XYZ file of N, CA and C in Angstrom:
615
model
N 46.095 -132.951 51.032
C 47.026 -131.828 50.896
C 46.518 -130.604 51.653
N 45.216 -130.312 51.502
C 44.654 -129.149 52.173
C 44.789 -129.267 53.682
N 44.559 -130.515 54.217
C 44.656 -130.696 55.662
C 46.085 -130.463 56.132
N 47.081 -130.974 55.388
C 48.466 -130.759 55.764
C 48.809 -129.277 55.717
N 48.294 -128.559 54.701
C 48.537 -127.130 54.614
C 47.950 -126.413 55.821
N 46.765 -126.813 56.257
C 46.160 -126.202 57.437
C 47.006 -126.446 58.677
N 47.539 -127.657 58.815
C 48.435 -127.949 59.928
C 49.656 -127.038 59.882
N 50.242 -126.894 58.699
C 51.435 -126.056 58.562
C 51.120 -124.609 58.906
N 49.965 -124.125 58.490
C 49.564 -122.754 58.795
C 49.412 -122.566 60.302
N 48.742 -123.511 60.962
C 48.565 -123.410 62.411
C 49.900 -123.413 63.135
N 50.825 -124.271 62.690
C 52.134 -124.340 63.338
C 52.906 -123.044 63.128
N 52.840 -122.467 61.924
C 53.513 -121.188 61.677
C 52.928 -120.089 62.557
N 51.622 -120.102 62.705
C 50.981 -119.100 63.557
C 51.410 -119.250 65.008
N 51.529 -120.499 65.475
C 51.960 -120.740 66.855
C 53.392 -120.257 67.071
N 54.260 -120.474 66.079
C 55.643 -120.007 66.212
C 55.697 -118.474 66.215
N 54.901 -117.853 65.344
C 54.869 -116.389 65.317
C 54.328 -115.837 66.631
N 53.350 -116.513 67.196
C 52.776 -116.121 68.478
C 53.846 -116.153 69.561
N 54.626 -117.231 69.596
C 55.711 -117.348 70.565
C 56.715 -116.210 70.397
N 57.102 -115.925 69.148
C 58.122 -114.905 68.901
C 57.629 -113.496 69.245
N 56.317 -113.323 69.335
C 55.775 -112.006 69.679
C 55.847 -111.722 71.175
N 56.144 -112.737 71.968
C 56.149 -112.596 73.424
C 57.488 -112.080 73.944
N 57.440 -111.470 75.111
C 58.635 -111.167 75.889
C 59.122 -112.496 76.470
N 60.198 -113.029 75.925
C 60.632 -114.372 76.325
C 61.171 -114.409 77.743
N 61.713 -113.317 78.201
C 62.152 -113.278 79.594
C 60.949 -113.368 80.535
N 59.833 -112.779 80.128
C 58.609 -112.885 80.934
C 58.099 -114.320 80.935
N 58.169 -115.005 79.792
C 57.776 -116.417 79.739
C 58.682 -117.255 80.636
N 59.965 -116.968 80.596
C 60.920 -117.709 81.426
C 60.611 -117.528 82.906
N 60.298 -116.311 83.303
C 59.979 -116.053 84.712
C 58.655 -116.715 85.094
N 57.667 -116.619 84.218
C 56.347 -117.175 84.521
C 56.417 -118.663 84.825
N 57.241 -119.396 84.067
C 57.285 -120.851 84.172
C 58.530 -121.382 84.869
N 59.466 -120.501 85.198
C 60.689 -120.952 85.843
C 61.544 -121.818 84.946
N 61.589 -121.490 83.656
C 62.310 -122.301 82.679
C 63.774 -121.899 82.601
N 64.597 -122.806 82.098
C 65.985 -122.497 81.805
C 66.045 -121.735 80.478
N 66.984 -120.794 80.381
C 67.115 -120.011 79.163
C 68.558 -119.550 79.017
N 69.049 -119.526 77.796
C 70.344 -118.925 77.515
C 70.159 -117.957 76.354
N 71.256 -117.509 75.761
C 71.148 -116.525 74.704
C 70.476 -117.022 73.444
N 70.432 -118.340 73.261
C 69.905 -118.912 72.021
C 68.585 -119.635 72.222
N 68.421 -120.329 73.349
C 67.282 -121.225 73.513
C 66.524 -120.983 74.815
N 65.245 -121.302 74.763
C 64.403 -121.456 75.955
C 64.153 -122.948 76.109
N 64.362 -123.491 77.305
C 64.288 -124.937 77.528
C 63.029 -125.285 78.332
N 62.428 -126.425 78.021
C 61.250 -126.874 78.760
C 61.171 -128.391 78.701
N 60.506 -128.980 79.685
C 60.280 -130.426 79.721
C 58.817 -130.709 79.422
N 58.586 -131.717 78.565
C 57.232 -132.120 78.231
C 57.212 -133.622 77.988
N 56.306 -134.309 78.681
C 56.186 -135.779 78.564
C 57.533 -136.472 78.685
N 58.274 -136.105 79.723
C 59.551 -136.753 80.057
C 60.628 -136.534 79.004
N 60.463 -135.526 78.173
C 61.487 -135.183 77.194
C 61.910 -133.740 77.401
N 63.206 -133.484 77.154
C 63.731 -132.126 77.219
C 63.613 -131.495 75.841
N 63.082 -130.274 75.799
C 62.949 -129.529 74.549
C 63.705 -128.212 74.656
N 64.093 -127.703 73.493
C 64.633 -126.350 73.450
C 64.024 -125.626 72.251
N 63.695 -124.359 72.457
C 63.051 -123.541 71.434
C 64.003 -122.408 71.080
N 64.326 -122.303 69.806
C 65.208 -121.230 69.357
C 64.503 -119.890 69.556
N 65.145 -118.995 70.257
C 64.504 -117.733 70.625
C 64.367 -116.778 69.445
N 65.076 -117.030 68.358
C 65.003 -116.174 67.172
C 64.069 -116.713 66.100
N 63.967 -118.040 66.015
C 63.195 -118.655 64.929
C 62.006 -119.478 65.412
N 61.961 -119.812 66.709
C 60.954 -120.701 67.311
C 61.093 -122.132 66.821
N 62.212 -122.483 66.207
C 62.459 -123.885 65.862
C 62.545 -124.708 67.145
N 61.911 -125.874 67.145
C 61.858 -126.720 68.335
C 62.705 -127.965 68.123
N 63.521 -128.278 69.101
C 64.311 -129.508 69.088
C 64.048 -130.295 70.363
N 64.164 -131.611 70.247
C 63.940 -132.535 71.361
C 65.226 -133.291 71.625
N 65.560 -133.459 72.889
C 66.783 -134.173 73.238
C 66.534 -135.668 73.247
N 67.373 -136.386 72.535
C 67.349 -137.847 72.508
C 68.748 -138.326 72.827
N 68.945 -138.823 74.048
C 70.285 -139.200 74.473
C 71.168 -137.961 74.561
N 72.288 -137.991 73.859
C 73.214 -136.860 73.849
C 72.962 -135.918 72.678
N 71.980 -136.228 71.853
C 71.748 -135.456 70.640
C 70.443 -134.661 70.712
N 70.384 -133.620 69.895
C 69.159 -132.850 69.715
C 68.623 -133.142 68.320
N 67.338 -133.487 68.254
C 66.693 -133.818 66.988
C 65.475 -132.907 66.811
N 64.900 -132.915 65.629
C 63.729 -132.086 65.383
C 62.588 -132.485 66.314
N 61.974 -131.499 66.918
C 60.805 -131.724 67.770
C 59.620 -130.950 67.230
N 59.504 -130.934 65.901
C 58.513 -130.071 65.266
C 57.353 -130.832 64.643
N 57.004 -131.986 65.195
C 55.743 -132.575 64.760
C 54.622 -131.598 65.099
N 53.500 -131.734 64.429
C 52.392 -130.819 64.673
C 51.967 -130.841 66.130
N 51.826 -132.055 66.708
C 51.374 -132.153 68.100
C 52.388 -131.532 69.054
N 53.681 -131.770 68.821
C 54.700 -131.186 69.691
C 54.671 -129.659 69.610
N 54.654 -129.132 68.387
C 54.688 -127.683 68.206
C 53.503 -127.004 68.872
N 52.310 -127.490 68.568
C 51.116 -126.834 69.099
C 51.013 -126.974 70.613
N 51.323 -128.161 71.128
C 51.192 -128.382 72.569
C 52.215 -127.571 73.352
N 53.470 -127.659 72.960
C 54.515 -126.985 73.732
C 54.369 -125.467 73.669
N 54.167 -124.913 72.488
C 54.086 -123.459 72.387
C 52.823 -122.922 73.046
N 51.715 -123.642 72.940
C 50.501 -123.199 73.627
C 50.682 -123.224 75.141
N 51.291 -124.278 75.650
C 51.506 -124.363 77.097
C 52.386 -123.223 77.599
N 53.441 -122.935 76.863
C 54.362 -121.884 77.293
C 53.710 -120.507 77.193
N 53.026 -120.256 76.093
C 52.472 -118.915 75.879
C 51.171 -118.672 76.644
N 50.312 -119.683 76.752
C 48.953 -119.461 77.240
C 48.717 -119.843 78.690
N 49.645 -120.545 79.328
C 49.435 -120.867 80.742
C 49.394 -119.572 81.555
N 48.528 -119.536 82.538
C 48.287 -118.316 83.291
C 49.307 -118.116 84.411
N 49.524 -116.873 84.737
C 50.425 -116.552 85.851
C 49.917 -117.163 87.153
N 48.592 -117.164 87.340
C 48.007 -117.635 88.597
C 47.572 -119.101 88.529
N 48.135 -119.867 87.610
C 47.740 -121.272 87.439
C 47.989 -122.050 88.726
N 47.131 -122.989 88.992
C 47.295 -123.859 90.160
C 46.486 -125.128 89.910
N 46.949 -126.209 90.445
C 46.259 -127.486 90.317
C 45.258 -127.648 91.445
N 44.122 -128.246 91.125
C 43.110 -128.494 92.154
C 43.337 -129.826 92.853
N 44.011 -130.758 92.167
C 44.164 -132.107 92.705
C 42.965 -132.995 92.465
N 41.987 -132.500 91.685
C 40.784 -133.276 91.382
C 40.694 -133.512 89.877
N 40.410 -134.746 89.506
C 40.309 -135.104 88.099
C 38.944 -134.719 87.535
N 38.958 -134.366 86.239
C 37.717 -134.074 85.517
C 37.790 -134.751 84.158
N 36.709 -135.428 83.779
C 36.683 -136.117 82.501
C 36.856 -135.116 81.362
N 37.686 -135.453 80.387
C 37.902 -134.553 79.258
C 36.600 -134.224 78.537
N 35.657 -135.169 78.545
C 34.357 -134.921 77.924
C 33.668 -133.699 78.508
N 33.926 -133.428 79.778
C 33.213 -132.363 80.475
C 33.763 -130.971 80.177
N 34.915 -130.897 79.511
C 35.495 -129.598 79.202
C 34.921 -128.990 77.921
N 34.392 -129.842 77.025
C 34.032 -129.356 75.713
C 32.546 -129.273 75.460
N 32.216 -128.814 74.251
C 30.841 -128.756 73.807
C 30.359 -130.139 73.395
N 29.066 -130.299 73.215
C 28.510 -131.601 72.861
C 29.112 -132.136 71.576
N 29.389 -131.253 70.610
C 29.994 -131.688 69.358
C 31.308 -132.405 69.611
N 32.140 -131.802 70.482
C 33.424 -132.417 70.783
C 33.249 -133.696 71.597
N 32.247 -133.722 72.442
C 32.004 -134.945 73.207
C 31.705 -136.104 72.265
N 30.940 -135.816 71.223
C 30.621 -136.866 70.265
C 31.883 -137.376 69.571
N 32.850 -136.490 69.338
C 34.089 -136.919 68.700
C 34.850 -137.908 69.576
N 34.751 -137.743 70.888
C 35.462 -138.621 71.806
C 34.663 -139.877 72.143
N 33.428 -139.928 71.736
C 32.535 -140.999 72.165
C 32.198 -141.928 70.997
N 33.209 -142.266 70.202
C 33.000 -143.132 69.050
C 32.769 -144.566 69.507
N 32.120 -145.356 68.662
C 31.755 -146.727 69.032
C 32.968 -147.639 69.124
N 33.941 -147.419 68.267
C 35.121 -148.282 68.267
C 36.367 -147.416 68.165
N 37.381 -147.778 68.905
C 38.624 -147.012 68.934
C 39.768 -147.978 68.642
N 40.381 -147.907 67.451
C 41.443 -148.850 67.116
C 42.659 -148.733 68.027
N 42.923 -147.527 68.548
C 44.059 -147.375 69.472
C 43.770 -148.115 70.772
N 42.545 -147.957 71.294
C 42.166 -148.676 72.514
C 42.245 -150.179 72.292
N 41.793 -150.641 71.133
C 41.847 -152.075 70.848
C 43.288 -152.566 70.803
N 44.180 -151.761 70.225
C 45.592 -152.151 70.175
C 46.190 -152.218 71.573
N 45.891 -151.238 72.419
C 46.398 -151.258 73.789
C 45.799 -152.440 74.557
N 44.540 -152.740 74.298
C 43.869 -153.833 75.018
C 44.460 -155.188 74.678
N 45.070 -155.307 73.498
C 45.713 -156.578 73.148
C 46.997 -156.793 73.940
N 47.533 -155.728 74.553
C 48.755 -155.839 75.336
C 48.671 -154.902 76.539
N 47.764 -155.182 77.485
C 47.612 -154.268 78.625
C 48.864 -154.169 79.487
N 49.640 -155.249 79.552
C 50.886 -155.189 80.327
C 51.881 -154.251 79.655
N 51.959 -154.317 78.325
C 52.841 -153.404 77.598
C 52.384 -151.963 77.709
N 51.063 -151.763 77.706
C 50.509 -150.419 77.891
C 50.895 -149.877 79.267
N 50.738 -150.696 80.299
C 51.085 -150.273 81.656
C 52.578 -149.963 81.752
N 53.409 -150.805 81.137
C 54.857 -150.582 81.190
C 55.234 -149.282 80.486
N 54.566 -148.978 79.360
C 54.842 -147.735 78.647
C 54.448 -146.532 79.494
N 53.312 -146.603 80.160
C 52.888 -145.517 81.046
C 53.902 -145.308 82.166
N 54.422 -146.398 82.707
C 55.389 -146.287 83.799
C 56.721 -145.728 83.311
N 57.084 -146.014 82.045
C 58.308 -145.434 81.493
C 58.162 -143.925 81.329
N 56.931 -143.448 81.230
C 56.667 -142.013 81.214
C 56.421 -141.470 82.626
N 56.820 -142.267 83.621
C 56.726 -141.901 85.038
C 55.282 -141.694 85.485
N 54.371 -142.428 84.856
C 52.979 -142.333 85.225
C 52.708 -142.915 86.601
N 51.725 -142.345 87.277
C 51.277 -142.840 88.580
C 49.952 -143.557 88.393
N 49.838 -144.737 88.993
C 48.655 -145.569 88.796
C 47.398 -144.890 89.337
N 46.323 -144.965 88.561
C 45.026 -144.446 88.969
C 44.109 -145.608 89.330
N 43.200 -145.389 90.272
C 42.310 -146.484 90.664
C 41.251 -146.793 89.616
N 40.931 -145.834 88.732
C 39.873 -146.052 87.757
C 40.429 -146.747 86.515
N 39.547 -147.532 85.862
C 39.934 -148.212 84.638
C 40.582 -149.546 84.929
N 40.590 -150.427 83.933
C 41.326 -151.677 84.096
C 42.817 -151.404 84.194
N 43.286 -150.428 83.427
C 44.661 -149.928 83.553
C 44.574 -148.413 83.420
N 44.958 -147.667 84.456
C 44.865 -146.212 84.414
C 46.092 -145.553 85.018
N 46.539 -144.460 84.383
C 47.725 -143.745 84.858
C 47.527 -142.240 84.700
N 48.143 -141.493 85.587
C 48.267 -140.054 85.452
C 49.691 -139.747 85.041
N 49.861 -139.108 83.893
C 51.179 -138.883 83.307
C 51.407 -137.386 83.176
N 52.523 -136.898 83.711
C 52.786 -135.464 83.661
C 53.051 -135.008 82.231
N 52.337 -133.971 81.841
C 52.553 -133.356 80.541
C 53.569 -132.229 80.653
N 53.317 -131.290 81.590
C 54.103 -130.059 81.633
C 53.820 -129.345 82.944
N 54.879 -128.932 83.630
C 54.739 -128.059 84.795
C 53.769 -128.618 85.833
N 53.815 -129.930 86.053
C 52.962 -130.557 87.047
C 51.593 -130.966 86.538
N 51.171 -130.465 85.386
C 49.865 -130.798 84.827
C 49.907 -132.189 84.210
N 48.983 -133.050 84.648
C 48.970 -134.436 84.181
C 47.771 -134.714 83.282
N 47.964 -135.696 82.415
C 46.864 -136.279 81.647
C 46.561 -137.629 82.289
N 45.318 -137.854 82.624
C 44.908 -139.175 83.078
C 44.421 -139.985 81.884
N 44.935 -141.173 81.736
C 44.502 -142.051 80.646
C 44.067 -143.380 81.246
N 42.861 -143.767 80.935
C 42.282 -145.000 81.475
C 41.944 -145.948 80.330
N 42.429 -147.157 80.419
C 42.096 -148.203 79.455
C 41.044 -149.109 80.074
N 39.903 -149.200 79.401
C 38.828 -150.084 79.827
C 38.752 -151.229 78.827
N 39.005 -152.434 79.296
C 39.039 -153.588 78.408
C 37.628 -153.981 77.983
N 37.499 -154.341 76.725
C 36.199 -154.705 76.185
C 35.820 -156.139 76.505
N 34.605 -156.492 76.091
C 34.126 -157.864 76.231
C 33.270 -158.182 75.009
N 32.447 -159.194 75.107
C 31.638 -159.600 73.953
C 30.610 -158.540 73.556
N 30.257 -157.675 74.481
C 29.209 -156.690 74.202
C 29.746 -155.286 73.933
N 30.879 -154.934 74.537
C 31.379 -153.568 74.430
C 32.836 -153.575 73.981
N 33.205 -152.618 73.105
C 34.612 -152.542 72.678
C 35.487 -151.952 73.779
N 36.770 -152.164 73.652
C 37.711 -151.524 74.575
C 37.664 -150.021 74.369
N 37.859 -149.289 75.463
C 37.747 -147.834 75.403
C 38.910 -147.179 76.129
N 39.243 -145.974 75.670
C 40.183 -145.110 76.372
C 39.426 -143.891 76.859
N 39.640 -143.523 78.102
C 39.061 -142.302 78.646
C 40.192 -141.416 79.149
N 39.963 -140.115 79.057
C 41.004 -139.140 79.366
C 40.516 -138.196 80.454
N 41.399 -137.877 81.377
C 41.081 -137.018 82.503
C 42.116 -135.893 82.581
N 41.655 -134.750 83.081
C 42.554 -133.625 83.345
C 42.205 -133.058 84.721
N 43.158 -132.338 85.286
C 42.867 -131.616 86.517
C 41.739 -130.618 86.258
N 40.899 -130.405 87.256
C 39.784 -129.467 87.102
C 40.229 -128.084 86.660
N 41.456 -127.685 87.021
C 41.970 -126.366 86.654
C 42.832 -126.409 85.398
N 42.696 -127.427 84.583
C 43.565 -127.589 83.412
C 43.520 -126.391 82.476
N 42.365 -125.716 82.380
C 42.254 -124.589 81.451
C 43.051 -123.374 81.912
N 43.618 -123.436 83.113
C 44.550 -122.402 83.538
C 45.934 -122.633 82.928
N 46.136 -123.825 82.387
C 47.418 -124.213 81.804
C 47.355 -124.359 80.293
N 46.228 -124.805 79.783
C 46.160 -125.270 78.405
C 44.783 -124.945 77.825
N 44.754 -124.532 76.574
C 43.472 -124.284 75.920
C 42.778 -125.616 75.637
N 41.445 -125.563 75.587
C 40.700 -126.804 75.344
C 41.122 -127.471 74.043
N 41.283 -126.705 72.981
C 41.678 -127.286 71.704
C 43.037 -127.975 71.794
N 43.917 -127.416 72.624
C 45.262 -127.972 72.749
C 45.246 -129.320 73.463
N 44.210 -129.578 74.256
C 44.108 -130.892 74.898
C 44.129 -132.015 73.862
N 43.544 -131.782 72.699
C 43.518 -132.808 71.657
C 44.920 -133.057 71.100
N 45.703 -131.967 70.918
C 47.068 -132.131 70.441
C 47.902 -132.895 71.471
N 47.725 -132.537 72.752
C 48.469 -133.212 73.822
C 48.081 -134.681 73.907
N 46.796 -134.963 73.766
C 46.343 -136.353 73.777
C 46.974 -137.127 72.630
N 47.015 -136.535 71.433
C 47.628 -137.198 70.291
C 49.101 -137.460 70.510
N 49.798 -136.498 71.115
C 51.217 -136.674 71.397
C 51.434 -137.800 72.402
N 50.606 -137.846 73.450
C 50.723 -138.909 74.441
C 50.506 -140.280 73.806
N 49.478 -140.401 72.982
C 49.209 -141.697 72.352
C 50.360 -142.108 71.443
N 50.932 -141.166 70.728
C 52.079 -141.496 69.861
C 53.258 -141.974 70.695
N 53.532 -141.276 71.815
C 54.642 -141.679 72.682
C 54.424 -143.087 73.231
N 53.184 -143.382 73.656
C 52.897 -144.704 74.202
C 53.066 -145.796 73.149
N 52.592 -145.536 71.934
C 52.747 -146.525 70.870
C 54.221 -146.765 70.567
N 55.015 -145.708 70.554
C 56.454 -145.849 70.296
C 57.116 -146.681 71.374
N 56.773 -146.416 72.621
C 57.378 -147.172 73.729
C 56.959 -148.634 73.692
N 55.717 -148.903 73.330
C 55.246 -150.289 73.268
C 55.861 -151.048 72.106
N 56.326 -150.314 71.089
C 56.920 -150.966 69.921
C 58.380 -151.325 70.141
N 58.965 -150.835 71.223
C 60.397 -151.093 71.469
C 60.612 -151.803 72.801
């Protein structure tokens, strides 16, 4: 219960942060579509709209708009819109996600066994197909690797390394060297969680 309450508090803070901004300035900074009610943005191949009065987030599914307020969606989208820099630019060079954080965070990503990686490894063709449905571009690294656009040209690189008798299957994550011009380090974890959820959903259908 306490953890869920903390998530709710963080999401409320992110919405309040968004509402404190000059939304026309955000629209100009990112070149987003905007009308009297909503600010529109694309994230992970989905169209989103944010209510300019309440910061309620909706996601387009077919012809309908549905709630887009999962914790990962809320934190990732609002952080990207509010915190991306005016002078942001991509370097075109990948950097391991491990290299962006402190040693404590590196240890969190360097666990001995990853059940998500093991699930993807049981169906590498399905994993590849899901990445391609998200318009991912194949990467040379990994047994199966793709660069998938998150927002405004910024991609997440995800590499699946298949295990063997000695080593478990692993997932590694890459970002552009200039990713921190677009996204806070903490938000990378929310974006990673959202990407993994999207991939699992696509592989299930």
